[in-house]
PDB file of C-alpha atoms and ligand atoms in Angstrom:
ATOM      1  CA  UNK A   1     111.576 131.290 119.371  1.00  0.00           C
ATOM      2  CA  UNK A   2     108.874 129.676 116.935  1.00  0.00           C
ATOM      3  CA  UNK A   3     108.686 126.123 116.319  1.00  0.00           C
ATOM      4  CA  UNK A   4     108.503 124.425 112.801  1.00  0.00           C
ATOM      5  CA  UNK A   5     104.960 124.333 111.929  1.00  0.00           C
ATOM      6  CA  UNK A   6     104.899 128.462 113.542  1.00  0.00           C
ATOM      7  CA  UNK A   7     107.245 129.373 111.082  1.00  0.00           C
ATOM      8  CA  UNK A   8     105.413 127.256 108.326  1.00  0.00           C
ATOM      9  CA  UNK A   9     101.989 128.691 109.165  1.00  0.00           C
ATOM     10  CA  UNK A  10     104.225 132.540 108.836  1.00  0.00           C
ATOM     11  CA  UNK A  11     105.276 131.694 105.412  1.00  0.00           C
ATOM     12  CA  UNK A  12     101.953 130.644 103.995  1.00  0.00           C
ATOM     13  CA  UNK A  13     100.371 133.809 105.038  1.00  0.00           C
ATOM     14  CA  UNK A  14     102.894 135.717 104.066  1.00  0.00           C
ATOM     15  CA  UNK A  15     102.857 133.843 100.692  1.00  0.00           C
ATOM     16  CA  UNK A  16      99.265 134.851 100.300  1.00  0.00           C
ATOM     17  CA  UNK A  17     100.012 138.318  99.686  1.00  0.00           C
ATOM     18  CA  UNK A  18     101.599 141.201 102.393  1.00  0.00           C
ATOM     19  CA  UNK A  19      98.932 143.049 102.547  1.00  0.00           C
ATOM     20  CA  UNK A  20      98.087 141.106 105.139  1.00  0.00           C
ATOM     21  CA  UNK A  21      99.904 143.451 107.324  1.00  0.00           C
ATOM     22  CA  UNK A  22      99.842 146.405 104.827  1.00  0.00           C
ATOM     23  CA  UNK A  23      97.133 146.278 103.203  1.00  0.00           C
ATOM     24  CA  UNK A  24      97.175 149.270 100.135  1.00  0.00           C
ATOM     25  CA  UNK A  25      96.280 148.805  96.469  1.00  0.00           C
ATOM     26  CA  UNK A  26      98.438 146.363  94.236  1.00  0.00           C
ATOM     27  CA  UNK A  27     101.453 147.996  92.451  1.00  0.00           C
ATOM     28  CA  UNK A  28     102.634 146.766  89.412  1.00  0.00           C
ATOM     29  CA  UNK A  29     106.252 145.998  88.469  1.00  0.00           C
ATOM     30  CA  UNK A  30     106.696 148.750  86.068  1.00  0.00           C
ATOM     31  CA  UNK A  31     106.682 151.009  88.980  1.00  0.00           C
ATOM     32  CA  UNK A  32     109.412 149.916  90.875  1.00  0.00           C
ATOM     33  CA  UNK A  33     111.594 149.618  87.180  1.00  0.00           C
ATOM     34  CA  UNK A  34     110.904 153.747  86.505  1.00  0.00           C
ATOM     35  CA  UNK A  35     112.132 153.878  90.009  1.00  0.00           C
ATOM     36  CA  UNK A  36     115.713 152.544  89.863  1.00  0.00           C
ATOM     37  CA  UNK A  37     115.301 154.367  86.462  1.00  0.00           C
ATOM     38  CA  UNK A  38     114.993 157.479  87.675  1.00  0.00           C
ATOM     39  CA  UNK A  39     117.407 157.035  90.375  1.00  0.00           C
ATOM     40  CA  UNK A  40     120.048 155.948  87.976  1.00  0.00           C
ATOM     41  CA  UNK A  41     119.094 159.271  86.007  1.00  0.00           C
ATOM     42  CA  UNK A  42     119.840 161.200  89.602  1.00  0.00           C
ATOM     43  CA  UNK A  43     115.986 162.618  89.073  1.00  0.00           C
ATOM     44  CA  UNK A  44     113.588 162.728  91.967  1.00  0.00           C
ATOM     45  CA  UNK A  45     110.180 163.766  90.337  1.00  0.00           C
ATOM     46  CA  UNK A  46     108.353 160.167  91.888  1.00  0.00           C
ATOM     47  CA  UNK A  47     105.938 161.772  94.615  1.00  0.00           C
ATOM     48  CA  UNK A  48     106.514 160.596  97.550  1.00  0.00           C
ATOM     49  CA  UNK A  49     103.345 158.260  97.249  1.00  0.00           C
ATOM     50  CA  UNK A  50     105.306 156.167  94.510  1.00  0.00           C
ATOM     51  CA  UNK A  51     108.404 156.354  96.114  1.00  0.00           C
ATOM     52  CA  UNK A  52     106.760 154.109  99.276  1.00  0.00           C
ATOM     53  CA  UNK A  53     104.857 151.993  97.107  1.00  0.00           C
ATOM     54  CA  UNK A  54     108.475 150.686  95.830  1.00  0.00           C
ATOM     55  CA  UNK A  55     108.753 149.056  99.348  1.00  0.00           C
ATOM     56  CA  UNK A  56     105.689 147.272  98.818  1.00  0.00           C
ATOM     57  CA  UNK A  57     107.348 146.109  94.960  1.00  0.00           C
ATOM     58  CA  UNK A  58     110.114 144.732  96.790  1.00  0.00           C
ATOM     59  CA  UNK A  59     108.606 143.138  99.387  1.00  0.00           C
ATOM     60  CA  UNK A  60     106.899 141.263  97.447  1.00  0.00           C
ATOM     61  CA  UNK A  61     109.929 140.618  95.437  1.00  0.00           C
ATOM     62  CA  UNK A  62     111.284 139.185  98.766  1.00  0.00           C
ATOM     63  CA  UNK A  63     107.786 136.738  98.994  1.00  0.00           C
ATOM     64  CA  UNK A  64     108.844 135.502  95.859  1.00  0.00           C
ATOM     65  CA  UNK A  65     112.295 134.693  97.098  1.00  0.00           C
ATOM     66  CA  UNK A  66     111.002 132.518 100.447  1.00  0.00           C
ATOM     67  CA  UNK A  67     109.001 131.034  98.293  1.00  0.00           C
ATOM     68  CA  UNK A  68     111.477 129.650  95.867  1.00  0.00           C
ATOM     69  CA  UNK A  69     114.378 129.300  98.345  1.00  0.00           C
ATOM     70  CA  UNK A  70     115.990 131.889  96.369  1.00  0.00           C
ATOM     71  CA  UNK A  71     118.536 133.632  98.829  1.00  0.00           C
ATOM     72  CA  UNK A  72     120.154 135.677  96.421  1.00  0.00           C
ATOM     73  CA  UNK A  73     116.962 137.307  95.356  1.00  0.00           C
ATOM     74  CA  UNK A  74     115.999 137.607  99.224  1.00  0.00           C
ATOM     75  CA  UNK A  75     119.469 139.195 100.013  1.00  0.00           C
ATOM     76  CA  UNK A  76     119.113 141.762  96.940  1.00  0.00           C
ATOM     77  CA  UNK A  77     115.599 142.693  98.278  1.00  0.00           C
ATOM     78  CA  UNK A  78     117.478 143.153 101.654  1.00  0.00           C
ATOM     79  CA  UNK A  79     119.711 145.474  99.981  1.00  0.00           C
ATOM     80  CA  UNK A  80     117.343 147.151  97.872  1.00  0.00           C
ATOM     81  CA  UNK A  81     114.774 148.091 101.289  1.00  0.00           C
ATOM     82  CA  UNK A  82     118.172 149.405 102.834  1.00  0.00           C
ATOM     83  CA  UNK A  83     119.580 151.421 100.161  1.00  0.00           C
ATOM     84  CA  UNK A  84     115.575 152.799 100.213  1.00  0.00           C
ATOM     85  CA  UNK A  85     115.688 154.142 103.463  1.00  0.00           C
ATOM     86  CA  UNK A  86     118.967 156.332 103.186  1.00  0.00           C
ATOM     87  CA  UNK A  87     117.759 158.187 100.052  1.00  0.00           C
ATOM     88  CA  UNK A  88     116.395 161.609 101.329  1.00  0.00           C
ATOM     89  CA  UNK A  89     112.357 160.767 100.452  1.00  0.00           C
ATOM     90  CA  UNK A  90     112.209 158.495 102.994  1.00  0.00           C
ATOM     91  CA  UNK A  91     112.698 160.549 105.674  1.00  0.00           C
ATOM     92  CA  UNK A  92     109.215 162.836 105.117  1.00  0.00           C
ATOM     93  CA  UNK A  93     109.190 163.380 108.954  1.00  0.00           C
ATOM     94  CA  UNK A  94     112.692 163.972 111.001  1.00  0.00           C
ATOM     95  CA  UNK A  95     111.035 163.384 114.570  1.00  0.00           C
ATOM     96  CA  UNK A  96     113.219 161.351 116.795  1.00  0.00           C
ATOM     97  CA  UNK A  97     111.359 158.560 116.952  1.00  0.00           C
ATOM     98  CA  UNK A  98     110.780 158.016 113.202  1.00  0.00           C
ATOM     99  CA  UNK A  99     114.350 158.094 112.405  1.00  0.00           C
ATOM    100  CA  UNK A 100     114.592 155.414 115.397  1.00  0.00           C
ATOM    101  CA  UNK A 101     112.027 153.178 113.306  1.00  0.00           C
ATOM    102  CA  UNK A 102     114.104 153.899 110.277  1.00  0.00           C
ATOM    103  CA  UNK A 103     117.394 153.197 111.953  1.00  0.00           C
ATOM    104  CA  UNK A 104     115.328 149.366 113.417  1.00  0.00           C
ATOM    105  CA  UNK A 105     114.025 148.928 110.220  1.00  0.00           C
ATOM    106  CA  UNK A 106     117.358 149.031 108.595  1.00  0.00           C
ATOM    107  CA  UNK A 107     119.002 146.850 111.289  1.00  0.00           C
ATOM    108  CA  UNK A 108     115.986 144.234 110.431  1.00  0.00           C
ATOM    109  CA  UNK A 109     117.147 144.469 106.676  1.00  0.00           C
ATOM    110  CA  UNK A 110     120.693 144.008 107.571  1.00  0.00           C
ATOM    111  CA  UNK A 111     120.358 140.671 109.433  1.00  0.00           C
ATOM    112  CA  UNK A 112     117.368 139.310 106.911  1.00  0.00           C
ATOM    113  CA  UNK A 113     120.624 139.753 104.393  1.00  0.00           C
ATOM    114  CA  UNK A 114     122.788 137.840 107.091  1.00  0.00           C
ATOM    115  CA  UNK A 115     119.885 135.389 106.811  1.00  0.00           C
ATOM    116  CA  UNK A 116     119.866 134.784 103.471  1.00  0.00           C
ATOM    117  CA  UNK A 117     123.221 134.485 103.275  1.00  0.00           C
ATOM    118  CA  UNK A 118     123.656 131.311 105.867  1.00  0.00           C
ATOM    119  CA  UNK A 119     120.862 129.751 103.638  1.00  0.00           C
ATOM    120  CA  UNK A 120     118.678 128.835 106.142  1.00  0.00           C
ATOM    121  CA  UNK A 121     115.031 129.306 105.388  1.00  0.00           C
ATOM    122  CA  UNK A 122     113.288 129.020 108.528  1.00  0.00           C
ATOM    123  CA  UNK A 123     116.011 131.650 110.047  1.00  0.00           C
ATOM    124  CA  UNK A 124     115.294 133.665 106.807  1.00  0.00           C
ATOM    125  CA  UNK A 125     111.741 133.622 106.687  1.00  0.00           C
ATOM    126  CA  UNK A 126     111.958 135.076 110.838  1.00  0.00           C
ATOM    127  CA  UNK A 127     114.202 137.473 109.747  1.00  0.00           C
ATOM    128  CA  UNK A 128     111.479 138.254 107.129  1.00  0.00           C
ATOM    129  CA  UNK A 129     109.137 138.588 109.560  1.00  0.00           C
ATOM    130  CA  UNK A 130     111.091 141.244 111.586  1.00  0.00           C
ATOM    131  CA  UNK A 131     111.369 143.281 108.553  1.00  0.00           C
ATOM    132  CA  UNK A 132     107.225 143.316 108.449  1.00  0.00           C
ATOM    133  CA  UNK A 133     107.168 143.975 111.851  1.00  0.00           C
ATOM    134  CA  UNK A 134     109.239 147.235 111.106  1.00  0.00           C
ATOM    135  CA  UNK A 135     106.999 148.043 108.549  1.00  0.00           C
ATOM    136  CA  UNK A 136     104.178 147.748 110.306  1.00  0.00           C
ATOM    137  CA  UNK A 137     105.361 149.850 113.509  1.00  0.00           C
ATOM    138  CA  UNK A 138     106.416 152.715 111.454  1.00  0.00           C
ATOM    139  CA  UNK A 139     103.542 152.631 109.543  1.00  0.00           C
ATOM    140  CA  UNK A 140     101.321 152.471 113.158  1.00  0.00           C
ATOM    141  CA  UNK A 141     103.475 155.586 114.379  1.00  0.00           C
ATOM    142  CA  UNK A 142     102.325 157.310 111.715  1.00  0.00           C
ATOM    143  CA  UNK A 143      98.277 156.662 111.705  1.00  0.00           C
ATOM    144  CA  UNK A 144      98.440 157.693 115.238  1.00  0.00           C
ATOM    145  CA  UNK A 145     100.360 160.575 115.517  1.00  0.00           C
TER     146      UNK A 145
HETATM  147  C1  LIG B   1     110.407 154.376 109.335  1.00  0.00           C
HETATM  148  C2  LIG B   1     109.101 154.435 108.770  1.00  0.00           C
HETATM  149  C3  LIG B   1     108.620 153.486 107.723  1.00  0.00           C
HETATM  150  C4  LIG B   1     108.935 152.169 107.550  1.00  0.00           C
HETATM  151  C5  LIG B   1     109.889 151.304 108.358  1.00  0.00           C
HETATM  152  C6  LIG B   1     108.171 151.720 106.425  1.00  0.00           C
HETATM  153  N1  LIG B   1     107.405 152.723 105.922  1.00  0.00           N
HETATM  154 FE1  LIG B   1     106.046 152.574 104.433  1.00  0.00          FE
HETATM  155  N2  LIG B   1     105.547 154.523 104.685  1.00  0.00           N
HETATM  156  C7  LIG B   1     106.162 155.391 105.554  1.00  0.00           C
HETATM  157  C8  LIG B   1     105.636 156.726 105.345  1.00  0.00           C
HETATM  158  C9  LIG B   1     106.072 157.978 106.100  1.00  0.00           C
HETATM  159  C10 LIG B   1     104.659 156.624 104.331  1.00  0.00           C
HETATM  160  C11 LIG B   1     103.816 157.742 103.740  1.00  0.00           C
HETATM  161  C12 LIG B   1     102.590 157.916 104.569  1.00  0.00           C
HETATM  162  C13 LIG B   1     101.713 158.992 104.016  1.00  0.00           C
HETATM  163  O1  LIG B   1     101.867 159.350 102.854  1.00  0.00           O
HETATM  164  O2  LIG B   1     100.856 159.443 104.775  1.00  0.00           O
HETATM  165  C14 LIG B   1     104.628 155.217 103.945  1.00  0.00           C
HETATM  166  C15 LIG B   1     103.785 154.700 102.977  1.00  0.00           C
HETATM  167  C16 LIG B   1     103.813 153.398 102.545  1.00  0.00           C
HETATM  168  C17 LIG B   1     102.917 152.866 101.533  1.00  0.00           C
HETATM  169  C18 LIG B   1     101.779 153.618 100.877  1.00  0.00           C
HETATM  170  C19 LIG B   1     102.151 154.308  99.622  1.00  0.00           C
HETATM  171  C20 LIG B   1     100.907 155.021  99.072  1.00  0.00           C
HETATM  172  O3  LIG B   1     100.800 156.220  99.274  1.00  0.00           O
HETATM  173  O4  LIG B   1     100.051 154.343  98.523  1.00  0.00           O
HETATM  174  C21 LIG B   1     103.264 151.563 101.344  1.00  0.00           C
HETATM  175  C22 LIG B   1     102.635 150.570 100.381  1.00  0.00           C
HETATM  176  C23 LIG B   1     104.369 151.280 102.237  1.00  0.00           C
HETATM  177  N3  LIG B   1     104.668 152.417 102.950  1.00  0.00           N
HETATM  178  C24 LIG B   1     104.990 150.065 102.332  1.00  0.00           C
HETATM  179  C25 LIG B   1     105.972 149.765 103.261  1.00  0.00           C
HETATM  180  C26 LIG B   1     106.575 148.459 103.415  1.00  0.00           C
HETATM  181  C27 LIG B   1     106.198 147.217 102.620  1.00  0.00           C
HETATM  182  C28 LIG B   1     107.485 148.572 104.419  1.00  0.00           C
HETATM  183  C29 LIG B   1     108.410 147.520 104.941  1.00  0.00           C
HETATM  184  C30 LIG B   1     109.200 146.768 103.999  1.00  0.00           C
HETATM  185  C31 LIG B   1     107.455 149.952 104.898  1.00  0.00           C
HETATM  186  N4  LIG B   1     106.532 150.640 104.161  1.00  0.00           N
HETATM  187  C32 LIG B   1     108.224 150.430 105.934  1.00  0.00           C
HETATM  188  C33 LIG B   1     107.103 155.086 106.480  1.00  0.00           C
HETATM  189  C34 LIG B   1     107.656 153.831 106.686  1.00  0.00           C
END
């Protein structure tokens, strides 16, 4: 679908920061830690605000893993985004169509985990790229609704 130097022109802007396609203010790491916290305490009191910023904390997590060639981390991420998007604040709207995105965006996080595992970074960094693409659909649905 994309040649080398496509894929190598996706990775560097990618590598210079998501925001490219979701652009919101920076999160810091400590975030995302009270997060799993307070999911491993079974507590829900992150608005939902902080809850989607975690998305953005793993993402980012995920950069870092393209970057180094570091499937493992890559695949967690994977795991991480999907195991997101089945916990109940995710789904603030139950229209059809969102849960559609959801259900896409999962399937994207399920084969960028496929991905990772074959080790093969130009196939991984695509199926990166499909996971942004979810993002950014969803996130389009939403401003214009
Ligand atoms: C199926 C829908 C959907 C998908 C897919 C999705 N999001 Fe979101 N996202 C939302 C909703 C809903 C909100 C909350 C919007 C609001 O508060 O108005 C949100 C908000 C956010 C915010 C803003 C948090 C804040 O309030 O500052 C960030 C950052 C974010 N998402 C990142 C991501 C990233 C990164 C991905 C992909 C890895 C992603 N989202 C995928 C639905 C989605």
């Amino acid at each position: 679908m994309f040649s080398k130097p496509a894929v190598s022109v996706l990775l560097i802007c990618f590598l210079c920061e998501v925001p490219i396609f979701v652009s919101h203010a920076p999160l810091n790491h400590e975030q995302g830690k009270v997060f799993q916290q307070q999911q491993q305490d079974q507590e829900t009191t992150l608005s939902t605000s902080d809850f989607m910023k975690v998305k953005l904390d793993i993402t980012r997590e995920i950069v870092g893993g393209l970057a180094m060639a570091d499937f493992t981390k890559i695949a967690q991420g994977a795991e991480e985004l999907k195991k997101l998007s089945l916990e109940s604040g995710w789904n603030v709207l139950t229209t059809p169509d969102y849960l559609q995105l959801s259900a896409e965006f999962r399937g994207s996080t399920d084969r960028l985990r496929q991905a990772a595992a074959s080790k093969n970074i130009d196939g991984t960094t695509l199926a990166y790229f499909e996971v942004t693409l979810n993002c950014v659909r969803c996130h389009k649905y939403i401003r214009d609704k």
